[in-house]
XYZ file of C-alpha atoms in Angstrom:
239
model
C -5.405 20.300 -53.415
C -3.083 19.544 -50.503
C -4.501 18.815 -47.061
C -2.211 18.978 -44.035
C -3.821 17.186 -41.103
C -2.245 17.948 -37.731
C -2.458 14.840 -35.556
C 0.701 14.825 -33.440
C -0.656 15.930 -30.049
C -1.238 13.905 -26.895
C -4.920 14.810 -26.440
C -4.302 15.999 -22.885
C -7.845 17.337 -22.422
C -9.258 13.840 -22.895
C -6.916 12.043 -20.516
C -7.113 9.374 -19.177
C -8.918 8.250 -22.362
C -5.877 9.172 -24.448
C -3.127 7.759 -22.248
C -2.784 4.640 -24.396
C -4.710 5.640 -27.503
C -4.583 8.733 -29.761
C -7.930 10.523 -29.713
C -7.978 10.719 -33.518
C -8.271 6.914 -33.541
C -11.377 6.734 -31.380
C -14.174 4.996 -33.221
C -17.246 6.865 -34.404
C -18.859 3.548 -35.283
C -17.782 -0.065 -35.682
C -15.800 0.684 -38.844
C -14.597 4.288 -38.735
C -12.264 6.324 -36.551
C -12.197 10.127 -36.334
C -9.095 10.368 -38.512
C -10.246 7.740 -41.007
C -13.468 9.654 -41.496
C -11.640 12.900 -42.172
C -9.290 11.291 -44.698
C -12.060 9.404 -46.465
C -14.318 12.455 -46.618
C -11.521 14.364 -48.325
C -11.068 11.521 -50.822
C -14.818 11.428 -51.430
C -14.978 15.066 -52.500
C -11.452 15.531 -53.893
C -10.296 12.396 -55.676
C -6.905 13.944 -56.553
C -6.180 15.139 -53.029
C -2.666 15.050 -51.615
C -3.187 14.203 -47.933
C -0.384 14.723 -45.441
C -0.762 13.642 -41.817
C 1.619 15.072 -39.229
C 2.092 12.494 -36.478
C 3.927 12.347 -33.166
C 2.189 10.808 -30.162
C 1.758 7.044 -30.709
C 2.486 7.665 -34.372
C 2.854 3.982 -35.230
C -0.791 3.381 -34.325
C -1.884 6.169 -36.656
C 0.338 4.976 -39.494
C -1.045 1.460 -39.174
C -4.623 2.737 -39.120
C -4.142 4.669 -42.366
C -1.800 2.289 -44.170
C -4.407 1.595 -46.883
C -5.608 5.199 -47.289
C -2.878 6.591 -49.566
C -1.629 9.319 -47.243
C 1.829 10.755 -46.640
C 3.217 10.974 -43.121
C 5.416 13.624 -41.551
C 6.824 12.849 -38.113
C 7.208 15.519 -35.437
C 9.641 13.878 -32.978
C 9.305 16.840 -30.602
C 5.511 16.658 -30.284
C 5.661 16.683 -26.476
C 7.420 20.064 -26.367
C 5.956 21.765 -29.437
C 2.458 22.823 -30.365
C 0.895 23.026 -33.829
C 3.505 25.619 -34.827
C 6.203 22.961 -34.614
C 4.067 20.293 -36.258
C 3.231 22.458 -39.243
C 6.866 23.489 -39.571
C 7.857 19.846 -40.045
C 5.372 19.740 -42.941
C 6.728 22.987 -44.387
C 7.546 21.481 -47.796
C 3.830 20.984 -48.390
C 3.109 24.672 -47.849
C 4.717 25.273 -51.224
C 1.621 24.027 -53.046
C -0.971 25.910 -55.071
C -3.862 25.297 -52.656
C -3.560 24.133 -49.067
C -6.044 23.249 -46.335
C -4.695 22.901 -42.778
C -6.984 20.846 -40.541
C -6.754 19.561 -36.988
C -6.918 15.779 -36.880
C -9.777 15.742 -34.365
C -12.275 17.558 -36.605
C -15.516 15.792 -37.513
C -17.436 17.697 -40.180
C -20.646 16.965 -42.016
C -20.605 15.781 -45.613
C -22.043 19.102 -46.710
C -19.327 21.131 -44.991
C -16.617 18.964 -46.530
C -18.178 19.194 -49.992
C -19.159 22.883 -49.968
C -16.152 24.393 -48.218
C -13.251 22.223 -47.093
C -12.664 20.469 -50.421
C -13.149 23.545 -52.590
C -10.250 25.458 -54.113
C -9.678 29.017 -52.935
C -7.949 32.031 -54.442
C -7.606 33.865 -51.127
C -6.710 32.928 -47.521
C -9.443 32.374 -44.977
C -10.256 30.592 -41.733
C -13.506 28.953 -40.740
C -15.410 30.240 -37.743
C -18.794 29.384 -36.297
C -20.768 32.328 -34.929
C -23.163 29.961 -33.137
C -20.319 28.508 -31.039
C -19.709 30.805 -28.073
C -17.156 29.142 -25.806
C -14.696 31.570 -24.200
C -12.268 28.703 -23.526
C -11.850 27.953 -27.221
C -9.595 29.606 -29.783
C -11.780 32.476 -30.973
C -11.873 34.925 -33.854
C -12.646 38.654 -33.885
C -13.438 40.255 -37.202
C -13.957 43.632 -38.822
C -15.896 43.641 -42.043
C -14.673 40.736 -44.157
C -11.315 40.418 -42.409
C -9.976 38.708 -39.311
C -8.612 41.188 -36.754
C -7.202 38.709 -34.270
C -7.419 35.047 -33.215
C -6.778 34.062 -29.617
C -7.894 32.109 -26.550
C -7.889 35.377 -24.601
C -10.678 37.379 -26.212
C -13.613 38.821 -24.287
C -15.396 39.798 -27.493
C -15.333 37.669 -30.638
C -17.375 36.743 -33.689
C -17.227 33.007 -33.064
C -15.135 29.956 -32.301
C -12.381 29.079 -34.732
C -13.243 25.779 -36.425
C -9.578 24.666 -36.703
C -9.571 24.745 -40.507
C -7.516 27.222 -42.538
C -7.590 27.532 -46.342
C -4.662 29.083 -48.244
C -3.883 29.981 -51.818
C -0.361 29.742 -53.274
C 0.733 33.232 -52.200
C -0.551 33.084 -48.636
C 0.776 29.560 -48.012
C 4.289 30.693 -48.891
C 3.836 33.807 -46.780
C 2.885 31.583 -43.846
C 5.927 29.383 -44.482
C 8.170 32.437 -44.269
C 6.556 33.450 -40.975
C 6.817 29.921 -39.562
C 10.512 29.768 -40.348
C 11.074 33.078 -38.622
C 9.146 32.127 -35.467
C 10.670 28.650 -35.184
C 14.122 30.195 -35.525
C 13.104 32.476 -32.652
C 12.165 29.359 -30.611
C 8.418 30.063 -30.697
C 7.555 26.503 -31.743
C 5.381 25.944 -28.664
C 2.696 28.299 -30.026
C -0.291 27.501 -32.230
C 0.435 27.903 -35.940
C -2.516 30.313 -36.049
C -0.401 32.662 -33.931
C 1.820 33.009 -37.000
C -1.219 34.205 -38.952
C -1.929 36.741 -36.222
C 1.649 38.006 -36.358
C 1.289 38.398 -40.114
C -1.887 40.449 -39.609
C -0.342 42.737 -36.995
C 3.158 43.112 -38.388
C 2.787 42.700 -42.150
C -0.742 43.902 -42.948
C -1.711 40.400 -44.025
C -5.333 40.194 -45.138
C -6.911 37.061 -43.712
C -10.579 36.490 -44.459
C -13.119 34.265 -42.730
C -16.092 32.112 -43.583
C -18.919 31.609 -41.088
C -20.014 27.962 -41.080
C -22.952 28.479 -38.721
C -25.269 26.500 -41.024
C -23.088 23.370 -41.008
C -22.653 20.550 -38.516
C -19.138 20.021 -37.157
C -17.206 19.539 -33.945
C -13.661 19.453 -32.659
C -13.264 16.580 -30.222
C -11.860 18.129 -27.038
C -14.181 16.511 -24.481
C -16.634 13.645 -24.101
C -19.595 15.808 -25.169
C -17.749 16.644 -28.400
C -17.184 12.950 -28.994
C -20.894 12.236 -28.629
C -21.683 15.002 -31.125
C -19.089 13.570 -33.506
C -20.799 10.193 -33.361
C -24.119 11.840 -34.148
C -22.632 13.568 -37.210
C -21.295 10.227 -38.389
C -24.665 8.609 -37.840
C -26.413 11.320 -39.881
C -23.946 10.865 -42.748
C -24.836 7.190 -42.991
C -28.546 7.822 -43.509
């Protein structure tokens, strides 16, 4: 399976901690950074994984950190003016694979979540949400039945926080590539790539499913509290 890890951003929410250091390279313990853990967890549960890391901000630090981890790098030179839409577009060649997982580079997930969900093949497109996470400031997901209705940071009602992991089969990954190309050509590269999924739902009757990961431990490191939780997840995995 192919894993596209988006790690080009400046980590603005964690400034000044990220002014001279990418947040994905913050250490969870003496030996492991956030990004190293994600890459090595993928390798642990998918030995044949193709791992692609999209870099931008302080990219040389990230490349050096992962130089022994058998990953491919894609550089987004416009990281300061694009969002994840632009970053994923630079990795567009890898969307032409049979199975693709798109993951934010600041995700720290438990071993069980990686093994049971993230590193499993899929034959349909879905996003991960957590119905126990209820933060209105996050990117949230509203659903109807088995399908996603909308994903946005501007929802008053929602089923849960989006866990920043999307799983695609061969058909849906190419469908997303087509939508990305269209939106980038229309100069919408400063949006989240998930906004392309939403456009596909609204304009093209795209069926996007979801999986509730309420029973798993995970966090996206956007603040100091998230970082402390990430360290706890790492500590639990070492027991």
